[in-house]
Every structure is written in C-alpha cells, then in structure tokens.
Short mmCIF file of C-alpha atoms in Angstrom, two decimals:
data_model
loop_
_atom_site.label_atom_id
_atom_site.label_comp_id
_atom_site.label_asym_id
_atom_site.label_seq_id
_atom_site.Cartn_x
_atom_site.Cartn_y
_atom_site.Cartn_z
CA UNK A 170 0.00 0.00 0.00
CA UNK A 171 1.03 3.60 -0.54
CA UNK A 172 -0.32 6.90 0.75
CA UNK A 173 -3.92 7.13 1.82
CA UNK A 174 -6.49 7.84 -0.86
CA UNK A 175 -7.55 11.45 -0.37
CA UNK A 176 -11.16 10.24 -0.31
CA UNK A 177 -10.47 8.32 2.88
CA UNK A 178 -11.29 10.34 6.00
CA UNK A 179 -8.63 10.87 8.63
CA UNK A 180 -9.56 11.00 12.31
CA UNK A 181 -7.59 12.63 15.10
CA UNK A 182 -8.47 11.57 18.63
CA UNK A 183 -7.34 14.07 21.25
CA UNK A 184 -7.68 17.77 20.56
CA UNK A 185 -4.84 19.37 22.48
CA UNK A 186 -2.08 21.35 20.77
CA UNK A 187 -0.58 18.31 19.07
CA UNK A 188 -3.91 16.84 18.01
CA UNK A 189 -5.01 20.12 16.48
CA UNK A 190 -1.69 20.47 14.67
CA UNK A 191 -1.90 16.98 13.14
CA UNK A 192 -5.50 17.60 12.12
CA UNK A 193 -4.49 20.84 10.39
CA UNK A 194 -1.73 19.06 8.46
CA UNK A 195 -4.11 16.33 7.23
CA UNK A 196 -6.81 18.89 6.44
CA UNK A 197 -4.55 21.05 4.27
CA UNK A 198 -3.33 17.90 2.50
CA UNK A 199 -6.89 17.48 1.21
CA UNK A 200 -8.42 14.98 3.63
CA UNK A 201 -11.81 14.98 5.23
CA UNK A 202 -10.84 15.21 8.91
CA UNK A 203 -12.89 14.16 11.90
CA UNK A 204 -11.97 15.40 15.37
CA UNK A 205 -12.92 13.47 18.49
CA UNK A 206 -12.36 14.17 22.17
CA UNK A 207 -13.93 12.52 25.22
CA UNK A 208 -14.59 15.93 26.81
CA UNK A 209 -17.97 17.29 25.63
CA UNK A 210 -17.65 20.28 23.34
CA UNK A 211 -13.85 20.02 23.09
CA UNK A 212 -13.87 18.78 19.48
CA UNK A 213 -16.00 21.75 18.39
CA UNK A 214 -13.67 24.17 20.19
CA UNK A 215 -10.66 22.53 18.51
CA UNK A 216 -12.32 22.82 15.08
CA UNK A 217 -12.93 26.53 15.69
CA UNK A 218 -9.29 27.01 16.74
CA UNK A 219 -8.02 25.23 13.63
CA UNK A 220 -10.35 27.33 11.50
CA UNK A 221 -8.94 30.51 13.03
CA UNK A 222 -5.37 29.40 12.25
CA UNK A 223 -6.36 28.65 8.66
CA UNK A 224 -7.89 32.13 8.45
CA UNK A 225 -4.51 33.58 9.43
CA UNK A 226 -2.88 31.63 6.57
CA UNK A 227 -5.21 33.46 4.20
CA UNK A 228 -4.25 36.79 5.79
CA UNK A 229 -0.58 35.93 5.20
CA UNK A 230 -1.29 34.97 1.56
CA UNK A 231 -0.27 31.37 2.20
CA UNK A 232 -3.72 30.01 1.37
CA UNK A 233 -6.45 31.17 -0.98
CA UNK A 234 -9.91 32.01 0.27
CA UNK A 235 -11.37 29.19 -1.83
CA UNK A 236 -8.94 26.64 -0.38
CA UNK A 237 -9.69 27.92 3.11
CA UNK A 238 -13.43 27.52 2.62
CA UNK A 239 -12.98 24.01 1.19
CA UNK A 240 -10.76 23.02 4.12
CA UNK A 241 -13.22 24.35 6.68
CA UNK A 242 -15.96 22.30 5.02
CA UNK A 243 -13.87 19.14 5.38
CA UNK A 244 -13.29 19.60 9.13
CA UNK A 245 -15.97 17.80 11.14
CA UNK A 246 -16.18 17.39 14.94
CA UNK A 247 -17.32 13.89 15.94
CA UNK A 248 -19.84 13.44 18.73
CA UNK A 249 -19.08 9.78 19.32
CA UNK A 250 -16.22 7.39 18.64
CA UNK A 251 -18.53 5.42 16.33
CA UNK A 252 -18.53 8.43 13.97
CA UNK A 253 -15.01 7.33 12.97
CA UNK A 254 -16.20 4.02 11.49
CA UNK A 255 -15.37 4.88 7.85
CA UNK A 256 -11.94 6.42 8.48
CA UNK A 257 -8.88 5.22 6.59
CA UNK A 258 -6.50 6.45 9.30
CA UNK A 259 -6.97 7.25 12.98
CA UNK A 260 -4.18 9.17 14.71
CA UNK A 261 -4.19 9.18 18.51
CA UNK A 262 -2.88 12.20 20.43
CA UNK A 263 -4.33 11.61 23.88
CA UNK A 264 -2.82 11.52 27.35
CA UNK A 265 0.69 10.01 27.43
CA UNK A 266 -0.45 7.05 29.51
CA UNK A 267 -0.22 3.47 28.28
CA UNK A 268 -3.56 2.27 29.64
CA UNK A 269 -5.47 5.19 28.12
CA UNK A 270 -3.97 4.57 24.70
CA UNK A 271 -4.59 0.82 24.83
CA UNK A 272 -8.22 1.34 25.87
CA UNK A 273 -8.75 3.74 22.97
CA UNK A 274 -7.31 1.43 20.34
CA UNK A 275 -9.21 -1.57 21.70
CA UNK A 276 -12.41 0.42 21.32
CA UNK A 277 -11.43 1.55 17.81
CA UNK A 278 -10.80 -2.04 16.69
CA UNK A 279 -14.50 -2.76 17.19
CA UNK A 280 -15.51 0.32 15.18
CA UNK A 281 -13.23 0.91 12.19
CA UNK A 282 -12.75 -1.31 9.17
CA UNK A 283 -10.04 -3.95 9.01
CA UNK A 284 -8.05 -1.90 6.50
CA UNK A 285 -7.99 1.23 8.71
CA UNK A 286 -4.48 2.23 9.73
CA UNK A 287 -4.08 3.03 13.43
CA UNK A 288 -1.33 5.41 14.55
CA UNK A 289 -0.10 6.65 17.89
CA UNK A 290 1.70 9.98 18.27
CA UNK A 291 3.40 8.85 21.48
CA UNK A 292 6.81 10.36 22.13
CA UNK A 293 7.85 8.30 25.15
CA UNK A 294 5.84 5.07 25.28
CA UNK A 295 6.55 1.82 23.49
CA UNK A 296 4.60 1.44 20.24
CA UNK A 297 4.91 -2.30 20.76
CA UNK A 298 3.27 -2.03 24.18
CA UNK A 299 0.45 0.16 22.86
CA UNK A 300 -0.25 -2.36 20.11
CA UNK A 301 0.09 -5.31 22.44
CA UNK A 302 -3.51 -4.85 23.58
CA UNK A 303 -4.91 -5.24 20.04
CA UNK A 304 -6.24 -8.29 18.26
CA UNK A 305 -4.33 -7.15 15.18
CA UNK A 306 -1.27 -5.19 16.33
CA UNK A 307 0.16 -5.33 12.81
CA UNK A 308 -1.86 -2.30 11.74
CA UNK A 309 -0.64 -0.06 14.55
CA UNK A 310 2.30 2.24 13.81
CA UNK A 311 3.93 5.19 15.51
CA UNK A 312 3.54 8.56 13.76
CA UNK A 313 5.54 10.91 15.96
CA UNK A 314 5.05 14.51 14.87
CA UNK A 315 7.04 17.35 16.38
CA UNK A 316 5.43 20.42 17.90
CA UNK A 317 4.17 22.58 16.25
CA UNK A 318 3.10 19.92 13.76
CA UNK A 319 2.06 22.33 10.95
CA UNK A 320 5.51 23.96 10.95
CA UNK A 321 8.08 21.28 11.78
CA UNK A 322 8.77 18.93 8.86
CA UNK A 323 9.97 15.80 10.68
CA UNK A 324 7.80 12.76 11.37
CA UNK A 325 9.28 9.63 12.97
CA UNK A 326 7.52 6.56 11.56
CA UNK A 327 7.97 3.93 14.24
CA UNK A 328 7.52 0.22 13.67
CA UNK A 329 6.57 -1.76 16.76
CA UNK A 330 7.67 -5.36 17.16
CA UNK A 331 4.41 -6.57 15.58
CA UNK A 332 3.85 -3.75 13.05
CA UNK A 333 3.34 -5.03 9.52
CA UNK A 334 5.79 -3.74 6.92
CA UNK A 335 2.82 -2.69 4.79
CA UNK A 336 1.44 -0.57 7.63
CA UNK A 337 4.76 1.17 8.19
CA UNK A 338 5.15 1.78 4.46
CA UNK A 339 1.64 3.20 4.20
CA UNK A 340 2.25 5.53 7.15
CA UNK A 341 5.61 6.64 5.72
CA UNK A 342 4.18 7.44 2.29
CA UNK A 343 1.20 9.22 3.84
CA UNK A 344 3.45 11.47 5.89
CA UNK A 345 5.46 12.25 2.77
CA UNK A 346 2.28 13.00 0.80
CA UNK A 347 1.35 15.45 3.54
CA UNK A 348 4.51 17.42 2.80
CA UNK A 349 6.46 16.08 5.76
CA UNK A 350 9.91 14.50 5.88
CA UNK A 351 9.43 11.01 7.32
CA UNK A 352 12.20 8.88 8.81
CA UNK A 353 11.79 5.20 9.59
CA UNK A 354 12.86 3.78 12.93
CA UNK A 355 12.43 0.75 15.12
CA UNK A 356 10.55 0.89 18.42
CA UNK A 357 13.32 1.89 20.80
CA UNK A 358 13.13 4.19 23.85
CA UNK A 359 13.09 7.77 22.62
CA UNK A 360 12.92 6.61 18.97
CA UNK A 361 15.61 8.60 17.09
CA UNK A 362 15.52 12.21 18.26
CA UNK A 363 14.71 11.80 21.95
CA UNK A 364 17.26 9.01 22.26
CA UNK A 365 20.19 10.67 20.52
CA UNK A 366 19.48 14.19 21.83
CA UNK A 367 19.85 13.25 25.51
CA UNK A 368 23.55 14.29 25.71
CA UNK A 369 22.73 17.80 24.50
CA UNK A 370 20.89 18.40 27.76
CA UNK A 371 22.81 15.99 29.97
CA UNK A 372 26.29 17.34 29.27
CA UNK A 373 25.24 20.95 29.71
CA UNK A 374 23.69 20.06 33.05
CA UNK A 375 26.80 18.05 34.02
CA UNK A 376 29.11 21.01 33.34
CA UNK A 377 26.81 23.18 35.48
CA UNK A 378 26.66 20.63 38.30
CA UNK A 379 30.47 20.44 38.26
CA UNK A 380 30.49 24.25 38.66
CA UNK A 381 32.32 24.53 35.36
CA UNK A 382 30.13 27.39 34.14
CA UNK A 383 26.76 29.06 34.69
CA UNK A 384 23.71 28.39 32.46
CA UNK A 385 24.01 31.64 30.47
CA UNK A 386 27.65 30.93 29.62
CA UNK A 387 27.02 27.30 28.67
CA UNK A 388 24.10 28.32 26.45
CA UNK A 389 26.14 31.06 24.78
CA UNK A 390 28.96 28.61 24.02
CA UNK A 391 26.54 26.05 22.56
CA UNK A 392 24.96 28.71 20.34
CA UNK A 393 27.85 30.97 19.38
CA UNK A 394 30.59 28.35 19.26
CA UNK A 395 28.78 25.06 18.69
CA UNK A 396 26.31 26.34 16.10
CA UNK A 397 23.23 25.04 17.92
CA UNK A 398 20.05 27.07 17.50
CA UNK A 399 19.47 27.30 21.26
CA UNK A 400 21.38 26.37 24.38
CA UNK A 401 20.28 23.48 26.57
CA UNK A 402 19.07 25.64 29.44
CA UNK A 403 16.98 28.03 27.38
CA UNK A 404 15.60 25.16 25.30
CA UNK A 405 14.44 23.16 28.32
CA UNK A 406 12.90 26.33 29.76
CA UNK A 407 10.95 26.62 26.50
CA UNK A 408 9.95 22.95 26.43
CA UNK A 409 9.10 22.92 30.15
CA UNK A 410 11.45 21.44 32.73
CA UNK A 411 8.81 18.91 33.79
CA UNK A 412 8.25 17.76 30.22
CA UNK A 413 11.95 17.50 29.38
CA UNK A 414 12.76 15.70 32.62
CA UNK A 415 9.86 13.30 32.09
CA UNK A 416 11.23 12.27 28.68
CA UNK A 417 14.72 11.85 30.17
CA UNK A 418 13.37 9.65 32.96
CA UNK A 419 11.32 7.61 30.48
CA UNK A 420 14.35 6.89 28.29
CA UNK A 421 16.52 6.12 31.34
CA UNK A 422 13.98 3.69 32.82
CA UNK A 423 13.33 2.06 29.46
CA UNK A 424 17.05 1.37 29.09
CA UNK A 425 17.09 -0.23 32.55
CA UNK A 426 18.84 2.74 34.18
CA UNK A 427 21.69 2.85 31.68
CA UNK A 428 24.19 5.38 33.10
CA UNK A 429 24.47 7.07 29.71
CA UNK A 430 20.93 8.39 30.16
CA UNK A 431 21.07 9.29 33.86
CA UNK A 432 18.82 12.29 34.65
CA UNK A 433 20.15 15.49 36.20
CA UNK A 434 19.78 16.11 39.92
CA UNK A 435 19.92 19.87 39.29
CA UNK A 436 16.98 19.62 36.91
CA UNK A 437 15.09 17.47 39.44
CA UNK A 438 15.48 20.20 42.06
CA UNK A 439 14.25 22.77 39.55
CA UNK A 440 11.09 20.74 38.89
CA UNK A 441 10.54 20.10 42.59
CA UNK A 442 10.68 23.84 43.24
CA UNK A 443 8.01 24.51 40.60
CA UNK A 444 10.40 26.42 38.36
CA UNK A 445 9.27 24.83 35.10
CA UNK A 446 10.54 27.45 32.69
CA UNK A 447 8.73 30.07 30.65
CA UNK A 448 5.28 28.72 31.49
CA UNK A 449 5.83 29.26 35.23
CA UNK A 450 7.84 32.48 34.95
CA UNK A 451 11.05 30.93 36.27
CA UNK A 452 13.26 28.07 35.26
CA UNK A 453 16.98 28.16 34.72
CA UNK A 454 16.29 31.79 33.87
CA UNK A 455 13.93 34.39 35.34
CA UNK A 456 11.15 35.45 32.94
CA UNK A 457 9.18 37.60 35.36
CA UNK A 458 8.50 41.19 34.49
CA UNK A 459 11.44 43.40 35.33
CA UNK A 460 13.91 40.53 35.70
CA UNK A 461 17.43 41.24 34.48
CA UNK A 462 18.49 38.94 31.60
CA UNK A 463 21.33 36.58 32.46
CA UNK A 464 24.56 37.37 30.64
CA UNK A 465 27.34 34.92 29.78
CA UNK A 466 30.79 35.32 31.28
CA UNK A 467 32.94 37.21 28.81
CA UNK A 468 36.63 37.91 29.44
CA UNK A 469 37.94 41.46 29.55
CA UNK A 470 40.12 42.58 26.61
CA UNK A 471 43.67 41.27 26.62
CA UNK A 472 46.57 42.03 24.24
CA UNK A 473 47.16 39.58 21.42
CA UNK A 474 50.42 37.59 21.46
CA UNK A 475 52.97 38.62 18.86
CA UNK A 476 53.25 35.07 17.54
CA UNK A 477 52.32 31.46 18.11
CA UNK A 478 54.19 28.28 17.26
CA UNK A 479 52.05 25.67 15.49
CA UNK A 480 52.98 22.09 16.33
CA UNK A 481 50.94 20.04 13.88
CA UNK A 482 47.84 21.12 11.95
CA UNK A 483 45.39 21.34 14.92
CA UNK A 484 43.19 18.58 13.48
CA UNK A 485 39.50 19.62 13.48
CA UNK A 486 40.60 23.17 14.39
CA UNK A 487 43.07 23.52 11.51
CA UNK A 488 41.23 26.51 9.99
CA UNK A 489 42.35 28.53 13.03
CA UNK A 490 45.84 28.83 11.54
CA UNK A 491 44.52 30.85 8.59
CA UNK A 492 42.41 33.03 10.91
CA UNK A 493 45.41 33.74 13.13
CA UNK A 494 47.51 34.82 10.16
CA UNK A 495 44.66 37.01 8.86
CA UNK A 496 44.51 38.71 12.28
CA UNK A 497 48.15 39.74 11.93
CA UNK A 498 49.55 37.27 14.46
CA UNK A 499 52.66 35.49 13.18
CA UNK A 500 52.40 31.70 12.92
CA UNK A 501 55.70 29.87 13.23
CA UNK A 502 55.52 26.24 12.24
CA UNK A 503 57.47 23.49 13.98
CA UNK A 504 57.73 20.88 11.25
CA UNK A 505 59.60 18.39 13.41
CA UNK A 506 56.89 18.12 16.06
CA UNK A 507 53.87 15.94 15.32
CA UNK A 508 51.60 17.34 18.00
CA UNK A 509 48.36 19.25 17.47
CA UNK A 510 48.73 22.39 19.57
CA UNK A 511 49.84 25.99 19.64
CA UNK A 512 52.70 27.17 21.81
CA UNK A 513 52.31 30.71 23.13
CA UNK A 514 55.19 33.19 23.62
CA UNK A 515 55.34 32.53 27.37
CA UNK A 516 55.82 28.79 26.74
CA UNK A 517 52.28 27.72 27.61
CA UNK A 518 50.27 25.51 25.28
CA UNK A 519 46.85 25.99 23.66
CA UNK A 520 45.14 22.71 22.76
CA UNK A 521 41.77 21.62 21.36
CA UNK A 522 39.59 19.92 23.97
CA UNK A 523 40.43 16.22 24.01
CA UNK A 524 38.80 14.77 27.14
CA UNK A 525 41.77 15.47 29.41
CA UNK A 526 42.08 18.20 32.03
CA UNK A 527 44.39 21.19 32.20
CA UNK A 528 45.54 20.35 35.72
CA UNK A 529 47.30 17.22 34.41
CA UNK A 530 49.83 19.28 32.47
CA UNK A 531 52.40 21.95 33.27
CA UNK A 532 50.82 24.95 31.60
CA UNK A 533 47.94 24.19 29.24
CA UNK A 534 44.80 26.06 28.19
CA UNK A 535 42.15 24.08 26.32
CA UNK A 536 39.81 25.62 23.73
CA UNK A 537 36.46 24.14 22.76
CA UNK A 538 35.31 22.60 19.50
CA UNK A 539 33.50 25.02 17.17
CA UNK A 540 31.06 24.19 14.40
CA UNK A 541 32.80 26.79 12.22
CA UNK A 542 35.77 28.64 13.69
CA UNK A 543 35.51 31.43 11.13
CA UNK A 544 31.83 32.13 11.83
CA UNK A 545 31.92 31.42 15.58
CA UNK A 546 31.44 34.58 17.63
CA UNK A 547 32.47 33.03 20.94
CA UNK A 548 35.15 30.58 22.07
CA UNK A 549 35.34 28.83 25.43
CA UNK A 550 38.68 28.33 27.15
CA UNK A 551 39.38 25.98 30.04
CA UNK A 552 42.21 26.34 32.54
CA UNK A 553 43.14 25.01 35.96
CA UNK A 554 44.36 26.79 39.07
CA UNK A 555 47.90 25.82 38.03
CA UNK A 556 47.71 27.50 34.64
CA UNK A 557 49.88 30.59 34.60
CA UNK A 558 48.17 33.95 34.35
CA UNK A 559 50.37 34.81 31.37
CA UNK A 560 49.35 31.73 29.39
CA UNK A 561 45.65 32.31 30.03
CA UNK A 562 45.97 36.00 29.13
CA UNK A 563 47.79 35.20 25.88
CA UNK A 564 45.16 32.59 24.97
CA UNK A 565 42.34 35.05 25.63
CA UNK A 566 44.08 37.78 23.66
CA UNK A 567 44.68 35.47 20.71
CA UNK A 568 41.02 34.60 20.25
CA UNK A 569 39.94 38.18 20.89
CA UNK A 570 42.28 39.19 18.07
CA UNK A 571 40.23 36.85 15.86
CA UNK A 572 37.11 38.85 16.74
CA UNK A 573 35.72 36.32 19.23
CA UNK A 574 34.17 36.84 22.63
CA UNK A 575 35.94 34.55 25.10
CA UNK A 576 34.35 32.67 27.98
CA UNK A 577 36.71 31.06 30.49
CA UNK A 578 35.16 28.02 32.16
CA UNK A 579 36.43 25.60 34.79
CA UNK A 580 38.81 22.71 34.19
CA UNK A 581 36.13 20.50 32.66
CA UNK A 582 37.34 17.52 30.61
CA UNK A 583 35.92 17.69 27.09
CA UNK A 584 34.66 21.22 27.82
CA UNK A 585 31.12 21.94 26.50
CA UNK A 586 30.69 21.52 22.75
CA UNK A 587 33.32 18.80 22.27
CA UNK A 588 31.97 16.38 24.88
CA UNK A 589 28.38 17.01 23.72
CA UNK A 590 29.14 16.30 20.07
CA UNK A 591 31.25 13.24 20.92
CA UNK A 592 28.42 11.69 22.93
CA UNK A 593 25.83 12.46 20.25
CA UNK A 594 28.07 10.79 17.65
CA UNK A 595 28.50 7.76 19.92
CA UNK A 596 24.76 7.28 20.52
CA UNK A 597 24.13 7.61 16.80
CA UNK A 598 26.61 4.86 15.95
CA UNK A 599 25.11 2.69 18.67
CA UNK A 600 21.60 3.24 17.26
CA UNK A 601 22.62 2.21 13.74
CA UNK A 602 24.40 -0.90 15.04
CA UNK A 603 21.24 -1.92 16.89
CA UNK A 604 18.97 -1.48 13.88
CA UNK A 605 17.14 1.61 15.13
CA UNK A 606 17.54 3.59 11.89
CA UNK A 607 19.92 4.26 9.01
CA UNK A 608 22.73 6.82 9.14
CA UNK A 609 20.86 8.98 6.63
CA UNK A 610 17.62 8.96 8.60
CA UNK A 611 19.42 9.74 11.85
CA UNK A 612 21.19 12.73 10.30
CA UNK A 613 17.89 13.94 8.83
CA UNK A 614 16.06 13.48 12.12
CA UNK A 615 18.60 15.40 14.19
CA UNK A 616 18.83 18.28 11.73
CA UNK A 617 15.09 18.67 11.25
CA UNK A 618 13.80 17.51 14.63
CA UNK A 619 16.06 19.55 16.89
CA UNK A 620 17.77 21.93 14.44
CA UNK A 621 21.30 20.60 14.92
CA UNK A 622 23.78 22.29 12.57
CA UNK A 623 24.93 18.86 11.36
CA UNK A 624 23.73 15.31 11.73
CA UNK A 625 25.89 13.04 13.92
CA UNK A 626 27.41 11.18 10.98
CA UNK A 627 28.03 14.41 9.07
CA UNK A 628 29.84 15.65 12.18
CA UNK A 629 31.80 12.41 12.44
CA UNK A 630 33.03 12.68 8.87
CA UNK A 631 34.00 16.31 9.33
CA UNK A 632 35.90 15.77 12.61
CA UNK A 633 37.65 12.57 11.65
CA UNK A 634 36.21 9.16 12.30
CA UNK A 635 38.43 8.40 15.29
CA UNK A 636 37.90 11.78 16.99
CA UNK A 637 34.82 10.97 19.08
CA UNK A 638 36.11 7.61 20.28
CA UNK A 639 39.44 9.11 21.33
CA UNK A 640 37.81 11.95 23.27
CA UNK A 641 35.36 9.61 25.00
CA UNK A 642 38.18 7.22 25.91
CA UNK A 643 39.93 10.07 27.70
CA UNK A 644 36.71 11.15 29.40
CA UNK A 645 36.01 7.58 30.50
CA UNK A 646 39.46 7.36 32.06
CA UNK A 647 38.63 10.41 34.19
CA UNK A 648 35.05 9.35 34.93
CA UNK A 649 34.94 5.53 34.92
CA UNK A 650 31.21 5.39 35.77
CA UNK A 651 30.49 4.14 32.25
CA UNK A 652 28.75 7.34 31.16
CA UNK A 653 31.52 8.16 28.69
CA UNK A 654 32.65 4.68 27.68
CA UNK A 655 32.54 4.51 23.87
CA UNK A 656 29.96 2.10 22.54
CA UNK A 657 31.17 -1.08 20.90
CA UNK A 658 29.83 0.28 17.61
CA UNK A 659 31.91 3.45 17.83
CA UNK A 660 34.97 1.48 18.94
CA UNK A 661 34.68 -0.88 15.96
CA UNK A 662 34.17 2.04 13.60
CA UNK A 663 37.22 3.86 14.95
CA UNK A 664 39.44 0.78 15.06
CA UNK A 665 38.54 -0.24 11.51
CA UNK A 666 39.34 3.26 10.33
CA UNK A 667 42.72 3.19 12.05
CA UNK A 668 43.53 -0.16 10.42
CA UNK A 669 42.62 1.14 6.97
CA UNK A 670 44.67 4.30 7.43
CA UNK A 671 47.62 2.28 8.77
CA UNK A 672 47.55 0.01 5.73
CA UNK A 673 47.45 2.84 3.22
#
C-alpha cells in the first residue's frame, strides 16, 4: 500500500495542541478530517481554533480564500467514537499514559474497518506495548510529529515489534504525501531524536553541576561556538522542565537505568521547586516582568600575542591557523613536532579539547570545539588553578584578536561543545548498530527535529572518524562510571578506520 487515498477520511483523537496540529496538516493535504475528544464540546472548540489558524494563513497569503473555505468544510467534529467508522487512518494524540492509549485502540478495533491504519503519536511510550492490547497489532504504527506539527517537517515513523511492513510503508508514504519528511525507525526508547538528543541536555547540566560554568555561559557557548540554535538551558525552559525531565526519565527507565541516560539532579530540584521554565515564569532563567536577563561570562580585553608556534595542523581546528595569520599574528611552524597544539610566547600551550584536564599538564589552556571557527562569535577556554596567568591572558588575547568573545570556564574535561558532540556521535553509531535507523535517517532526524547544525554522521566525517572515540576514551578514564565509555559500535568504527589508514 502507498499513501492514503484522499477520499479516505482521517480521524484525530485528542484535541490538544498536538492533536489540532496533526488535524491541520491532514486537512490542508486534502483529507476529510474528523476530530474526536472525550470531553464534551472540546472537538467543536478545537475545530474553531483550527479554522482561526487557517484564516490567518489566508491573511498571510499562504492560502487562498477558496482553499480555506474548502478546508473548513472538510473539518468535522465527531460526537461519538462510532462516527469514525469509515476512516482510513486514525491518529491518537491523547494523554501520554499506556492504559489510556490501549483502551482507545481496543475500542477503535470494534468500530473501524479492518483496513484502517491506526497510529499513535506517542513520544515516550513503546509502540509495541500500545499495540500489544490489540487483536491485530500489525496495523498499529507510531507517527511521531514534532510540535508545532504544521511547521516542523519531521515525522518519525515507528515500527513496533508486531507492526506489519505494509502498515509502516503506508504511514511513511502518507506522511510524505502530507509534505512532511518522514524517517523510519524501530521501536526503541526515545525513537531517534529523543534518544540521541539526551547528551545535548545531559552534558550541559553536568558542566553546570560540576560548577564549570553558569547556564548563560554554557548556552552562549553552545549557540555561538557550537552552532546550535538554542542552548540546553533556554531550550528546556521553553519545552518545560517537567516535560523534558519526564522524557529523560522515560528513556533512562526504558534502558534499565543505563548510566548514559542518567537524569540530572539539578533539573530534578528545579522541577521540585516549581520552576518549570517560561510557562511558570522561572526556570533556569527568570522570565518575570522586570527581571534582568542573564549574561554569559565574557573575558575582559587582553593584548594579542605577537606570535604562536604551530605544532601540527590542529586537526578539526586547523582553519584557526589561517584566521590567526589574517589577524596579523605570526604563525611559526614546527615541522619536526607531530603534535596538534599551539605554543604561546610565554611557553604555555593551547590545545583543542580532548577529554583530558588542564591540571594534568604543566601549563595548558584548552579551547572548545567550534562548528565553524571562522563564523563562531564566541570561544570557550578551560584552565586550571595551576595554569599561569600569562598563558591564560595570551590565549584570551589570541582569540579576541580573531574577533571572538571569550568565555573562560572551569577545568572540565571535554569542555562543553566537544563532549556534547562526541556523545551524540556515539549514541548515533550505537543506534545504527542496533537497527534503530539508518545513518541517513538519523542525520535527517537530528537536523530537522532539533535543528542541529549537522547530523551526527556528518559531524563524524568532518571531525575525523576516530575523533569521538578518542575523546570519550579520555573522558572515561577520568570518569569511569560508564557514562563516557565509547559504545562497541563506535569502537569498531574507529578501530577499523585506524587499520585502513595504517595500511594505506
């Protein structure tokens, strides 16, 4: 089977924000759409709200008046679940509670035809478990839209253990016919996005809990250096701390308390205090009227060093050498040394974050990974109490000469962006090895679902295919809890690459 025939009605059960968004997508794709909600009058209210949003599309010249009128005529509130009997597809967007979803689909099985496709929009429950209550679980599939559904293009098409291939294919092609970008994935905790995105939040919170930096500084580094659209603290404030923590706990429990997905105690305290983010007026940041915006730590101006000595090509940060020359700082190259660092005039070293700490060495300042060193507007530096004041000053002055704001954080192994990207790359390799999704679909999901500047495998190819494994190995040595241990999949990938390069 392919996409649904446009003559086949689509039903959406549950008329909250997500349900309304899905209904609007199906409606504007040309379907007759029926809305149902157990609360009396709620379906009519949802239909009116969708109609108002469609009116605004006309005002913005994104929809003609004739198309608006036709769409409004196709949108029908349902008084009873039996009104959905002739639907070709029923999408559920009700309470995120397993029993409620199972009860709904059991009732639908007695109402709709045998060829009706059933879909759950769950983001945290097992599609397999939802379908386990059905006589025919093969026709149940996950259709996980992202909020707001009319605007965000990604849809995760999730196959439960018992989902028929034909059902998954039909759901995939329907999502594509609706103008969405579908990705196929197996039924795993968090699916693609919520599984692989956990380190983005977790590592930011870990740096904060280690007193490496404050939320505003960490967010600024993730945005202005890492290329992420938003920082982890501001993003979870937008999502809602309770919602984000709930997803984290769900993934952690579903993976039998795997240490890689351990929730944050700092976030738990935030939720317990009722500081849920923008919706409550306070979260990591204060959104109340008159509150002063939090500012990142930015170093005071320092003089640029007259020269640096380049030992090696700096690996993933090699473009810095051209930027340094363009800024008028002399670059002296040490061709006999095979390291990957800069030596400053005072004798101190400047090194890309590698999972080690500054305190282990005589006089080292680490700098963080950047998505694009030329376009980055901020660079994070990490130093220990033993780093000389001269070395830190020269490092700050060097990056300021390149036009960057500089944030100095604590002696955190892997810093902020580097450890985050390495863990995202690792979870992505692990997901492919376990049959969750393809490399292409994972890259697509992470770019479209959470606006990452690159997909994990695109990042891996750019940074060098042994980079993430090497950094995580060093992190694991310093934190042997297992949180940073490279997955077997990443280890195999890195080792095979090293063998190929050694043989060439």
